[in-house]
Coordinates of C-alpha atoms in Angstrom, one line a residue:
Chain E
M1 CA -69.4 104.1 -62.7
T2 CA -66.8 102.9 -65.2
D3 CA -64.3 102.6 -62.3
L4 CA -66.5 100.1 -60.5
T5 CA -67.2 98.0 -63.5
Q6 CA -63.6 98.0 -64.4
T7 CA -62.5 97.0 -61.0
L8 CA -65.0 94.2 -60.6
A9 CA -64.7 92.8 -64.2
P10 CA -63.0 89.4 -64.0
A11 CA -59.9 88.6 -66.0
R12 CA -58.9 92.0 -67.3
P13 CA -56.4 92.0 -70.2
G14 CA -54.1 94.3 -68.2
L15 CA -53.4 91.6 -65.6
A16 CA -51.3 89.6 -67.9
G17 CA -49.3 92.7 -68.7
R18 CA -48.3 93.5 -65.2
L19 CA -47.6 89.9 -64.4
R20 CA -45.3 89.6 -67.4
L21 CA -43.5 92.8 -66.3
A22 CA -43.1 91.3 -62.8
L23 CA -41.6 88.1 -64.2
C24 CA -39.2 90.1 -66.3
I25 CA -38.1 92.0 -63.1
F26 CA -37.6 88.7 -61.3
A27 CA -35.6 87.3 -64.2
V28 CA -33.3 90.3 -64.4
L29 CA -32.8 90.2 -60.6
A30 CA -31.9 86.5 -60.7
V31 CA -28.9 87.1 -62.9
V32 CA -27.5 90.0 -60.8
P33 CA -25.1 87.9 -58.7
P34 CA -23.3 86.2 -61.6
L35 CA -23.3 89.5 -63.5
A36 CA -21.8 91.3 -60.5
H37 CA -19.1 88.7 -60.3
A38 CA -18.4 89.0 -64.0
L39 CA -18.1 92.8 -63.7
D40 CA -16.1 92.4 -60.4
E41 CA -18.5 94.7 -58.6
P42 CA -19.6 92.7 -55.6
F43 CA -21.2 95.8 -54.1
L44 CA -24.0 95.5 -56.7
I45 CA -25.2 92.3 -55.0
V46 CA -25.6 94.2 -51.7
V47 CA -27.4 97.1 -53.3
A48 CA -29.7 94.7 -55.2
T49 CA -30.5 92.9 -51.9
R50 CA -31.5 96.2 -50.3
M51 CA -33.6 97.0 -53.3
M52 CA -35.5 93.7 -52.9
V53 CA -35.9 94.1 -49.2
F54 CA -37.7 97.4 -49.8
A55 CA -39.6 95.9 -52.6
I56 CA -41.2 93.5 -50.1
A57 CA -42.0 96.4 -47.8
A58 CA -43.5 98.4 -50.7
L59 CA -45.6 95.4 -51.8
S60 CA -47.0 95.0 -48.3
L61 CA -47.9 98.7 -48.2
D62 CA -49.6 98.4 -51.7
L63 CA -52.1 95.9 -50.3
I64 CA -53.5 98.4 -47.8
L65 CA -52.8 101.6 -49.6
G66 CA -53.3 100.6 -53.2
Y67 CA -56.1 98.0 -52.8
G68 CA -57.6 99.1 -49.6
A69 CA -57.2 102.9 -49.9
M70 CA -55.8 103.0 -46.4
V71 CA -53.0 105.5 -46.5
S72 CA -50.8 104.4 -43.7
F73 CA -48.0 106.8 -42.7
G74 CA -46.7 104.4 -40.0
H75 CA -45.8 101.4 -42.0
A76 CA -42.1 101.6 -41.2
A77 CA -43.0 100.5 -37.7
Y78 CA -43.4 96.9 -39.0
L79 CA -40.0 97.1 -40.7
G80 CA -38.6 98.0 -37.3
L81 CA -40.6 95.2 -35.5
G82 CA -39.2 92.7 -37.9
A83 CA -35.6 94.0 -37.4
Y84 CA -36.0 94.1 -33.6
A85 CA -37.4 90.6 -33.6
V86 CA -34.1 89.4 -35.1
A87 CA -32.1 91.5 -32.6
I88 CA -34.0 90.3 -29.5
L89 CA -34.2 86.6 -30.6
S90 CA -30.5 86.4 -31.6
R91 CA -29.6 87.9 -28.2
A92 CA -31.7 85.1 -26.6
G93 CA -29.7 82.6 -28.6
I94 CA -32.3 81.9 -31.3
D95 CA -30.6 82.3 -34.6
D96 CA -32.9 80.5 -36.9
L97 CA -34.5 82.6 -39.7
V98 CA -37.7 80.7 -39.8
L99 CA -38.3 81.1 -36.1
Q100 CA -37.4 84.8 -36.3
L101 CA -39.8 85.3 -39.2
L102 CA -42.6 83.6 -37.3
A103 CA -41.9 85.8 -34.2
A104 CA -41.7 89.0 -36.3
M105 CA -45.0 88.2 -38.0
A106 CA -46.7 87.3 -34.7
A107 CA -45.5 90.5 -33.0
S108 CA -46.6 92.5 -36.1
A109 CA -49.9 90.8 -36.2
V110 CA -50.6 91.8 -32.5
F111 CA -49.5 95.4 -33.1
A112 CA -51.4 95.7 -36.3
T113 CA -54.6 94.3 -34.9
V114 CA -54.6 96.7 -32.0
T115 CA -53.5 99.8 -33.8
G116 CA -55.5 98.9 -37.0
A117 CA -58.7 98.5 -35.0
I118 CA -58.3 101.9 -33.5
S119 CA -57.0 103.6 -36.7
L120 CA -59.9 102.3 -38.8
R121 CA -62.3 104.4 -36.7
T122 CA -61.0 107.4 -38.6
R123 CA -61.1 108.4 -42.2
G124 CA -59.0 110.3 -44.7
V125 CA -56.4 112.7 -43.3
Y126 CA -57.1 111.5 -39.8
F127 CA -56.3 107.9 -40.7
I128 CA -53.0 109.1 -42.2
M129 CA -52.2 111.0 -39.0
I130 CA -53.2 108.3 -36.5
T131 CA -51.1 105.7 -38.2
L132 CA -48.3 108.2 -38.1
A133 CA -48.9 108.5 -34.4
F134 CA -48.7 104.8 -33.8
G135 CA -45.5 104.6 -35.9
Q136 CA -43.9 107.3 -33.8
M137 CA -44.9 105.5 -30.6
A138 CA -43.1 102.4 -31.8
F139 CA -40.2 104.5 -32.9
F140 CA -39.8 106.2 -29.5
F141 CA -40.3 103.0 -27.7
F142 CA -37.2 101.5 -29.3
V143 CA -35.3 104.8 -29.1
S144 CA -35.6 104.6 -25.3
F145 CA -35.0 100.8 -25.2
S146 CA -31.5 101.2 -23.7
T147 CA -30.7 97.5 -23.4
L148 CA -30.9 97.2 -27.2
G149 CA -28.7 100.3 -27.8
G150 CA -31.4 102.9 -27.7
D151 CA -30.9 105.6 -30.2
D152 CA -27.7 104.2 -31.5
G153 CA -29.1 100.8 -32.4
V154 CA -27.3 97.5 -31.9
A155 CA -25.0 95.4 -34.1
L156 CA -25.9 91.7 -34.5
A157 CA -23.4 89.0 -33.8
A158 CA -24.0 87.3 -37.1
R159 CA -26.6 86.7 -39.7
S160 CA -29.3 84.2 -39.0
T161 CA -29.1 80.5 -40.0
V162 CA -31.8 78.8 -42.0
L163 CA -32.8 75.5 -40.4
G164 CA -29.2 75.1 -39.1
M165 CA -27.6 75.9 -42.5
P166 CA -25.5 79.1 -42.8
L167 CA -27.3 80.1 -46.1
L168 CA -27.2 83.8 -45.5
Q169 CA -23.5 84.2 -44.6
D170 CA -22.3 85.2 -48.1
A171 CA -23.8 88.0 -50.3
P172 CA -25.2 85.7 -53.0
G173 CA -26.9 83.5 -50.4
M174 CA -28.5 86.5 -48.7
F175 CA -29.5 87.8 -52.2
Y176 CA -31.2 84.6 -53.3
A177 CA -33.0 84.1 -50.0
T178 CA -34.4 87.7 -50.3
L179 CA -35.3 87.1 -53.9
A180 CA -37.2 83.9 -52.9
L181 CA -39.1 85.8 -50.2
L182 CA -39.9 88.6 -52.7
V183 CA -41.3 86.2 -55.2
A184 CA -43.3 84.4 -52.6
V185 CA -44.7 87.7 -51.2
F186 CA -45.5 88.9 -54.7
A187 CA -47.2 85.6 -55.7
G188 CA -49.2 85.5 -52.4
L189 CA -50.4 89.1 -52.8
Y190 CA -51.2 88.6 -56.5
R191 CA -53.4 85.6 -55.6
L192 CA -54.9 87.5 -52.6
T193 CA -55.8 90.5 -54.6
L194 CA -57.6 88.4 -57.2
S195 CA -59.5 86.4 -54.6
R196 CA -62.9 87.2 -53.3
F197 CA -61.2 88.9 -50.3
G198 CA -59.2 91.1 -52.7
R199 CA -62.3 92.1 -54.7
V200 CA -64.2 93.1 -51.6
L201 CA -61.2 95.2 -50.5
T202 CA -61.0 96.8 -53.9
G203 CA -64.7 97.4 -53.9
T204 CA -64.4 99.1 -50.5
R205 CA -61.7 101.3 -52.0
E206 CA -64.0 102.4 -54.8
S207 CA -67.0 103.0 -52.6
A208 CA -67.5 101.7 -49.0
L209 CA -71.1 102.8 -49.2
R210 CA -71.9 100.6 -52.2
M211 CA -70.2 97.6 -50.6
Q212 CA -72.2 98.1 -47.5
A213 CA -75.4 98.3 -49.6
M214 CA -74.4 95.0 -51.1
G215 CA -74.1 93.4 -47.7
F216 CA -70.4 93.6 -46.9
R217 CA -69.2 95.1 -43.7
P218 CA -65.8 96.7 -44.7
F219 CA -64.2 96.7 -41.3
P220 CA -63.2 93.0 -41.0
Y221 CA -61.8 93.0 -44.5
Q222 CA -59.9 96.3 -44.0
L223 CA -58.5 95.1 -40.6
T224 CA -57.4 91.7 -42.1
A225 CA -55.6 93.5 -44.9
Y226 CA -54.0 95.8 -42.4
V227 CA -52.7 92.9 -40.4
I228 CA -51.5 90.9 -43.4
A229 CA -49.6 94.0 -44.7
G230 CA -48.0 94.5 -41.3
C231 CA -46.9 90.8 -41.1
L232 CA -45.4 90.9 -44.6
C233 CA -43.6 94.2 -44.0
S234 CA -42.0 92.6 -40.9
V235 CA -40.6 90.0 -43.2
A236 CA -38.8 92.8 -45.0
G237 CA -37.6 94.0 -41.6
V238 CA -36.1 90.6 -40.7
M239 CA -34.2 90.6 -44.0
L240 CA -33.1 94.2 -43.6
A241 CA -31.6 93.4 -40.2
N242 CA -29.8 90.4 -41.6
Q243 CA -28.5 92.3 -44.6
A244 CA -27.1 95.2 -42.6
I245 CA -26.2 92.9 -39.5
Y246 CA -27.4 96.0 -37.6
V247 CA -30.7 97.2 -36.1
S248 CA -31.6 100.7 -35.2
P249 CA -34.8 102.7 -34.5
A250 CA -34.0 104.7 -37.7
Y251 CA -35.6 101.8 -39.6
M252 CA -39.0 102.9 -38.2
S253 CA -38.7 106.7 -38.3
W254 CA -41.4 108.6 -40.1
H255 CA -38.9 109.3 -42.9
R256 CA -38.9 105.6 -43.7
S257 CA -42.7 105.5 -43.7
G258 CA -42.7 108.5 -46.0
E259 CA -40.0 106.9 -48.2
M260 CA -42.1 103.8 -48.5
M261 CA -45.1 105.8 -49.7
V262 CA -42.8 107.6 -52.1
M263 CA -41.7 104.3 -53.6
L264 CA -45.3 103.2 -54.0
V265 CA -46.5 106.4 -55.6
L266 CA -43.4 106.6 -57.8
G267 CA -44.0 103.1 -59.1
G268 CA -47.8 103.4 -59.4
V269 CA -50.4 102.4 -56.8
G270 CA -52.5 99.3 -56.8
S271 CA -50.8 97.1 -59.3
L272 CA -48.2 95.3 -57.1
T273 CA -45.7 95.4 -60.0
G274 CA -45.7 99.2 -59.7
A275 CA -44.9 99.0 -56.0
M276 CA -42.0 96.6 -56.7
A277 CA -40.6 98.6 -59.5
G278 CA -41.0 101.8 -57.5
A279 CA -39.0 100.4 -54.6
L280 CA -36.3 99.1 -56.9
V281 CA -36.0 102.4 -58.7
T282 CA -36.1 104.5 -55.5
I283 CA -33.2 102.5 -53.9
A284 CA -31.2 102.4 -57.1
L285 CA -31.7 106.2 -57.5
E286 CA -30.6 106.8 -53.9
E287 CA -27.5 104.6 -54.2
G288 CA -26.6 105.9 -57.6
L289 CA -27.1 109.6 -56.8
A290 CA -25.2 109.2 -53.5
R291 CA -22.2 108.0 -55.4
L292 CA -22.3 111.1 -57.7
S293 CA -22.6 113.7 -55.0
E294 CA -22.9 114.1 -51.2
H295 CA -25.8 116.4 -52.0
W296 CA -27.8 113.6 -53.7
R297 CA -30.9 114.5 -51.8
L298 CA -31.3 117.6 -53.8
G299 CA -31.5 115.7 -57.1
F300 CA -33.6 113.0 -55.6
G301 CA -36.1 115.5 -54.2
L302 CA -36.3 117.3 -57.6
I303 CA -37.0 114.0 -59.3
L304 CA -39.9 113.3 -56.8
V305 CA -41.4 116.8 -57.3
G306 CA -41.1 116.4 -61.1
V307 CA -42.8 113.0 -61.1
A308 CA -45.6 114.3 -58.9
L309 CA -46.2 117.3 -61.0
F310 CA -45.8 115.9 -64.5
S311 CA -46.4 112.2 -64.3
P312 CA -49.6 111.4 -62.4
G313 CA -49.7 107.6 -61.7
G314 CA -45.9 107.4 -61.3
L315 CA -43.9 105.1 -63.5
S316 CA -46.8 102.9 -64.4
G317 CA -48.7 106.1 -65.5
L318 CA -45.7 107.1 -67.6
L319 CA -45.3 103.6 -69.2
R320 CA -49.0 103.6 -70.0
R321 CA -48.9 107.0 -71.6
V322 CA -45.8 106.0 -73.7
G323 CA -47.7 102.8 -74.6
L324 CA -45.3 100.2 -73.2
V325 CA -47.9 98.8 -70.9
R326 CA -51.5 98.7 -71.5
D327 CA -53.9 99.2 -68.6
A328 CA -51.1 98.4 -66.1
K329 CA -53.6 99.2 -63.3
Chain T
M1 CA -41.9 121.3 -6.1
F2 CA -44.6 123.8 -6.9
N3 CA -42.0 126.2 -8.2
L4 CA -40.6 123.6 -10.5
F5 CA -44.2 122.8 -11.7
L6 CA -44.8 126.5 -12.5
L7 CA -41.5 126.7 -14.3
Q8 CA -42.2 123.7 -16.4
L9 CA -45.8 124.9 -17.0
L10 CA -44.4 128.1 -18.5
N11 CA -41.9 126.2 -20.6
G12 CA -44.7 124.0 -21.8
A13 CA -46.8 127.0 -22.7
Q14 CA -43.9 128.6 -24.5
F15 CA -43.4 125.4 -26.5
G16 CA -47.1 125.2 -27.2
I17 CA -47.2 128.7 -28.5
L18 CA -44.4 127.9 -31.0
L19 CA -46.3 124.8 -32.1
F20 CA -49.4 127.0 -32.6
L21 CA -47.5 129.5 -34.8
V22 CA -46.4 126.6 -37.1
A23 CA -49.8 124.8 -36.9
A24 CA -52.1 127.8 -37.6
G25 CA -51.2 128.1 -41.3
L26 CA -51.0 124.3 -41.8
T27 CA -54.4 123.6 -40.3
L28 CA -56.0 126.0 -42.7
V29 CA -54.2 124.6 -45.7
F30 CA -55.2 121.1 -44.5
G31 CA -58.8 122.1 -43.8
I32 CA -59.7 124.3 -46.8
M33 CA -57.8 122.5 -49.6
D34 CA -57.7 119.0 -48.0
F35 CA -54.0 119.3 -48.9
I36 CA -51.2 117.3 -47.2
N37 CA -48.2 119.5 -46.9
L38 CA -45.1 117.8 -45.4
A39 CA -43.0 120.7 -46.4
H40 CA -44.4 123.1 -43.8
G41 CA -41.8 122.2 -41.2
V42 CA -39.1 123.2 -43.7
L43 CA -40.5 126.7 -43.8
Y44 CA -40.0 126.9 -40.0
M45 CA -36.4 125.9 -40.6
V46 CA -36.0 128.4 -43.4
G47 CA -37.3 131.1 -41.0
G48 CA -34.5 130.1 -38.5
Y49 CA -31.8 130.2 -41.2
V50 CA -33.0 133.5 -42.7
M51 CA -32.9 135.0 -39.2
A52 CA -29.3 133.6 -38.6
M53 CA -28.2 135.0 -42.0
M54 CA -29.7 138.5 -41.4
M55 CA -28.2 138.6 -37.9
G56 CA -24.8 137.8 -39.4
M57 CA -25.3 140.7 -42.0
T58 CA -26.9 143.4 -39.8
G59 CA -26.2 142.4 -36.3
N60 CA -29.6 143.9 -35.3
F61 CA -32.2 141.5 -33.9
W62 CA -35.2 143.6 -34.6
L63 CA -34.2 144.5 -38.1
S64 CA -33.5 140.8 -38.9
L65 CA -36.8 139.7 -37.4
A66 CA -38.6 142.3 -39.6
M67 CA -36.7 141.0 -42.7
V68 CA -37.7 137.4 -42.0
L69 CA -41.4 138.1 -42.5
P70 CA -41.3 139.3 -46.1
M71 CA -38.6 136.8 -47.0
T72 CA -40.5 133.7 -45.7
L73 CA -43.7 135.2 -47.3
A74 CA -41.9 135.3 -50.6
V75 CA -40.6 131.7 -50.2
G76 CA -44.2 130.6 -49.5
L77 CA -45.5 132.5 -52.6
V78 CA -42.8 131.0 -54.8
L79 CA -43.5 127.5 -53.6
E80 CA -47.2 128.0 -54.1
L81 CA -46.8 129.3 -57.6
L82 CA -44.3 126.6 -58.7
V83 CA -45.5 123.5 -57.0
F84 CA -48.6 123.5 -54.7
R85 CA -50.9 125.2 -57.2
R86 CA -50.7 122.3 -59.5
L87 CA -51.5 119.7 -56.8
Y88 CA -54.8 120.9 -55.3
D89 CA -56.9 118.5 -57.4
R90 CA -54.6 115.6 -57.0
S91 CA -54.8 112.7 -54.6
H92 CA -53.2 112.8 -51.2
L93 CA -50.5 110.5 -52.4
D94 CA -49.3 112.8 -55.2
Q95 CA -49.2 115.6 -52.6
V96 CA -47.2 113.4 -50.2
L97 CA -44.7 112.6 -53.1
A98 CA -44.2 116.2 -54.1
T99 CA -44.0 117.7 -50.7
F100 CA -41.7 114.9 -49.5
G101 CA -39.5 115.8 -52.4
L102 CA -39.6 119.4 -51.5
V103 CA -38.5 118.6 -47.9
L104 CA -35.4 116.8 -49.4
V105 CA -34.7 119.7 -51.8
L106 CA -35.0 122.5 -49.3
S107 CA -33.1 120.7 -46.5
E108 CA -30.3 119.9 -48.8
L109 CA -30.2 123.5 -50.2
V110 CA -29.9 124.8 -46.6
R111 CA -27.1 122.3 -46.0
I112 CA -25.3 123.5 -49.2
L113 CA -25.8 127.2 -48.3
W114 CA -25.1 127.2 -44.6
G115 CA -23.5 123.8 -43.8
S116 CA -24.8 121.1 -41.4
A117 CA -23.4 122.6 -38.2
P118 CA -25.9 124.3 -35.9
L119 CA -25.9 128.1 -36.0
S120 CA -26.7 130.2 -33.0
V121 CA -28.4 133.6 -32.9
A122 CA -27.7 136.2 -30.2
M123 CA -30.5 137.3 -27.9
P124 CA -31.4 141.0 -28.0
E125 CA -30.1 142.7 -24.9
V126 CA -33.5 144.1 -23.9
L127 CA -34.8 140.6 -23.5
A128 CA -31.7 138.9 -22.2
G129 CA -32.4 139.1 -18.5
S130 CA -34.7 137.2 -16.3
V131 CA -37.5 138.1 -13.9
P132 CA -38.1 136.6 -10.4
L133 CA -40.7 133.8 -10.4
A134 CA -42.1 132.5 -7.1
G135 CA -39.4 132.0 -4.5
P136 CA -35.8 131.9 -5.6
M137 CA -36.5 130.9 -9.1
R138 CA -36.2 133.2 -12.0
Y139 CA -37.6 133.0 -15.5
P140 CA -35.9 134.3 -18.7
V141 CA -37.6 137.4 -20.1
Y142 CA -37.1 136.2 -23.7
R143 CA -39.3 133.1 -23.1
L144 CA -42.0 135.3 -21.6
A145 CA -41.7 137.5 -24.6
V146 CA -42.2 134.5 -26.9
I147 CA -45.4 133.6 -25.0
G148 CA -46.6 137.1 -25.2
T149 CA -45.9 137.4 -28.9
G150 CA -47.6 134.1 -29.6
L151 CA -50.7 135.2 -27.7
A152 CA -50.8 138.5 -29.6
V153 CA -50.6 136.6 -32.9
A154 CA -53.3 134.2 -31.8
L155 CA -55.5 137.1 -30.8
S156 CA -55.0 138.9 -34.2
L157 CA -55.6 135.7 -36.0
W158 CA -58.8 135.2 -34.1
F159 CA -59.8 138.8 -35.1
V160 CA -59.1 138.2 -38.8
I161 CA -61.0 134.9 -38.8
A162 CA -64.0 135.9 -36.7
R163 CA -64.4 139.5 -37.7
T164 CA -63.3 140.2 -41.3
R165 CA -64.6 139.3 -44.7
V166 CA -61.5 137.2 -45.5
G167 CA -62.0 135.3 -42.3
M168 CA -65.6 134.7 -43.2
L169 CA -64.5 133.2 -46.6
L170 CA -61.9 131.1 -44.7
R171 CA -64.4 129.6 -42.4
A172 CA -66.8 129.0 -45.2
G173 CA -64.0 127.5 -47.3
A174 CA -63.1 125.1 -44.5
A175 CA -66.7 124.0 -44.2
N176 CA -67.5 123.6 -47.9
R177 CA -65.0 124.6 -50.5
A178 CA -67.0 123.9 -53.6
M179 CA -69.9 126.0 -52.3
V180 CA -67.7 129.0 -51.6
S181 CA -66.3 128.7 -55.1
A182 CA -69.7 128.5 -56.6
L183 CA -70.8 131.6 -54.8
G184 CA -68.1 133.6 -56.7
A185 CA -65.2 133.8 -54.3
D186 CA -61.8 133.1 -55.9
I187 CA -60.9 130.1 -53.7
N188 CA -57.5 129.7 -55.3
R189 CA -56.4 133.2 -54.5
L190 CA -57.7 132.7 -51.0
F191 CA -55.6 129.7 -50.7
M192 CA -52.5 131.4 -52.0
L193 CA -53.1 134.0 -49.3
V194 CA -53.5 131.4 -46.6
F195 CA -50.5 129.4 -47.8
A196 CA -48.2 132.5 -47.9
A197 CA -49.4 133.7 -44.5
G198 CA -48.9 130.2 -43.1
A199 CA -45.4 130.1 -44.4
M200 CA -44.7 133.5 -42.9
L201 CA -46.0 132.4 -39.5
A202 CA -43.9 129.2 -39.6
G203 CA -40.9 131.2 -40.6
F204 CA -41.6 133.7 -37.8
A205 CA -41.8 130.9 -35.3
G206 CA -38.4 129.6 -36.6
A207 CA -36.9 133.1 -36.3
I208 CA -38.1 133.8 -32.7
V209 CA -37.0 130.4 -31.5
S210 CA -33.5 130.7 -32.9
P211 CA -32.0 132.5 -29.8
I212 CA -33.3 129.7 -27.5
L213 CA -32.6 126.7 -29.7
S214 CA -29.9 126.4 -32.2
V215 CA -30.6 126.6 -36.0
D216 CA -29.9 123.3 -37.7
P217 CA -31.1 121.4 -40.8
G218 CA -33.1 118.9 -38.7
M219 CA -35.1 121.4 -36.8
G220 CA -38.1 121.3 -39.3
D221 CA -38.6 117.5 -39.0
G222 CA -39.3 117.3 -35.3
I223 CA -41.7 120.2 -35.3
L224 CA -43.5 119.0 -38.4
I225 CA -44.7 115.8 -36.8
L226 CA -45.7 117.5 -33.6
T227 CA -47.6 120.1 -35.7
F228 CA -49.5 117.3 -37.3
V229 CA -50.4 115.9 -33.9
V230 CA -51.6 119.4 -32.8
I231 CA -53.7 119.8 -36.0
V232 CA -55.3 116.4 -35.7
I233 CA -56.0 116.7 -31.9
G234 CA -57.5 120.2 -32.5
G235 CA -59.5 119.2 -35.5
V236 CA -58.4 119.8 -39.1
G237 CA -59.2 123.4 -40.3
S238 CA -59.9 124.8 -36.8
V239 CA -57.5 127.6 -35.7
K240 CA -59.2 127.6 -32.3
G241 CA -58.6 123.9 -32.1
A242 CA -55.0 124.3 -33.1
F243 CA -54.5 126.8 -30.4
C244 CA -55.9 124.7 -27.6
A245 CA -54.2 121.5 -28.9
A246 CA -50.9 123.3 -29.2
L247 CA -50.9 124.4 -25.6
L248 CA -52.1 120.9 -24.5
V249 CA -49.4 119.1 -26.5
G250 CA -46.7 121.6 -25.4
I251 CA -47.6 121.3 -21.7
V252 CA -48.2 117.5 -21.7
D253 CA -44.9 116.9 -23.5
T254 CA -42.9 119.2 -21.2
L255 CA -44.5 118.1 -18.0
G256 CA -44.5 114.5 -19.0
R257 CA -40.7 114.5 -19.5
M258 CA -40.2 116.2 -16.1
F259 CA -42.8 114.6 -13.9
G260 CA -43.5 111.3 -15.5
P261 CA -40.5 109.6 -13.8
I262 CA -41.3 111.3 -10.5
I263 CA -44.9 110.1 -10.5
L264 CA -43.8 106.6 -11.6
R265 CA -41.3 106.5 -8.7
T266 CA -44.2 106.5 -6.2
M267 CA -45.5 103.3 -7.8
M268 CA -42.4 101.2 -8.6
D269 CA -38.7 101.0 -7.7
P270 CA -36.5 104.0 -8.9
A271 CA -34.5 102.1 -11.6
A272 CA -37.6 100.7 -13.3
A273 CA -39.4 104.1 -12.9
A274 CA -36.5 105.9 -14.6
Q275 CA -36.5 103.4 -17.5
A276 CA -40.3 103.5 -17.9
G277 CA -40.3 107.3 -17.6
R278 CA -37.7 107.6 -20.4
T279 CA -39.8 105.2 -22.5
I280 CA -43.2 106.7 -22.0
A281 CA -42.3 110.5 -21.9
P282 CA -41.7 110.9 -25.7
M283 CA -44.7 108.7 -26.5
L284 CA -47.1 110.7 -24.3
V285 CA -48.3 113.1 -27.0
Y286 CA -48.9 110.3 -29.5
I287 CA -50.8 108.4 -26.9
L288 CA -52.8 111.5 -26.2
M289 CA -53.5 111.9 -29.9
A290 CA -54.5 108.3 -30.4
A291 CA -56.8 108.6 -27.4
V292 CA -58.4 111.8 -28.7
L293 CA -59.0 110.2 -32.1
F294 CA -60.4 107.1 -30.5
W295 CA -63.1 109.1 -28.7
R296 CA -63.5 111.9 -31.2
P297 CA -62.4 110.7 -34.6
A298 CA -62.5 114.3 -36.0
G299 CA -60.5 115.9 -33.3
L300 CA -61.6 118.1 -30.4
F301 CA -63.0 121.0 -32.5
G302 CA -63.4 119.3 -35.8
R303 CA -66.6 118.8 -37.5
A304 CA -67.3 115.2 -38.5
V305 CA -67.4 115.5 -42.3
A306 CA -67.9 112.6 -44.6
R307 CA -65.2 112.6 -47.2

């Protein structure tokens, strides 16, 4: 009962806390390129760009997983759809980022509408598994797509242009474009989750039965959220392809989907800021540990197990217990 | 053509039997505790590596196989004690996080201990030959032995589940865990048993497949996802469902890869058929799964439970 009243209560004090934390993260990110120049470590900009790309992906997953309680194990498919939209369009001579973003989102919307409508017939473990099945279908489709390199993937000729300007060509340009998209996605989702739509979605997460009793049919809300999340994740895919100048089916393997869930759970589910922080921390950990040892997965895995066992609620849970953030959820 | 079909049917059945051995434990863990275990495929891999290691030390296939069982059982028990036990009451997400971490840890440990290169295991001489199949075709004895072993395991599992007290508790636990617990059965000890036995079966599958396929650090990943497909098609918690679904998935996958392009060729030109066949064949089992879930959202043998 307390859950429901908490969720539906307008203007909770904790909202300001997580928003402030998000703004802090953006501010820190904004000074990364000059800092990297000062330290003479240009590699940092590349790593930070990757971190933000996955932050966009994790944010999109948080909408369905955190707010809609739809645990999708096939979300990496949209990352791949975005990346392949770039590969296919640039091969056809269309290099403009805006057009590529629109195409990626359109393709993802179609895929998400069809697979989402089927997946939402199931519940719980079955939902997790059917989304996994659709993710694997997309994965194998592109693995056998031999004109685009199949299993090996395909290198892009160059990064996309933005309305004719070569904004993404250097690392800082790529960085700030990704940051702008990250801020936009965060702001959009923040507004969305506070809107009537967001409240219905959250209400469905708490109890679909009660929402139905109140006269809401959950399905259209859940499906809309599923489609929006897919579209936003494809934005991350477009940026990932541009950052790496390379596209491969590995972007959409089940490992990626699992990793995206891990980011989310690590950061804390259902607060947007947690998803973003989780993605940043996950990629930073991976990159940092990979520099220490080739067996970095051992340490990374141990950290994940440790967090799962000893810190329910991930980083947000930890911060809340330490008292740094009050009611981050 | 018919001979080829028979051959592929046997291959499919053999693959399905393997899937069943891995899926049997996992479906019970899934069904009784509502627990998502991504680390189950790693146990299959550990079975393969323990087998390769014991073969290197003893050189005797049967002795090694006999050693794999207690060792994978022990690995299962240790994992249950250290990690899984603390996660039963948590959300699916915490379980995903922990078991995903375990996959990373165990795969990396295997890489550190045995390296990334594939290892091979010699076939025992008794089973190394082949028997005549219809016409000029022959079929390896070892694969037949795998099918036979799997059927024997399935039969004994059926006996345990349908005819013993432990089996009765398992069935009851899959239907309503809280009620079984309230009636005085120690559900946690039951689960420990199921988990360890499941780990042993997965390890056993990894061990008996090692002479056919090579043992490598990635072997657990591929089988894990297919095992999920099997479990979901069969219905979570149903061993009978897992058995039928495993054979179905094994046969559909094997026949699809072989005959998909041949059937398509009758409908379109050869080049397009080859491309389409290559594209569709690996997707077939997932299409099958989506179709099954579309018409029966709780799987073929699953009960529709409101969770």
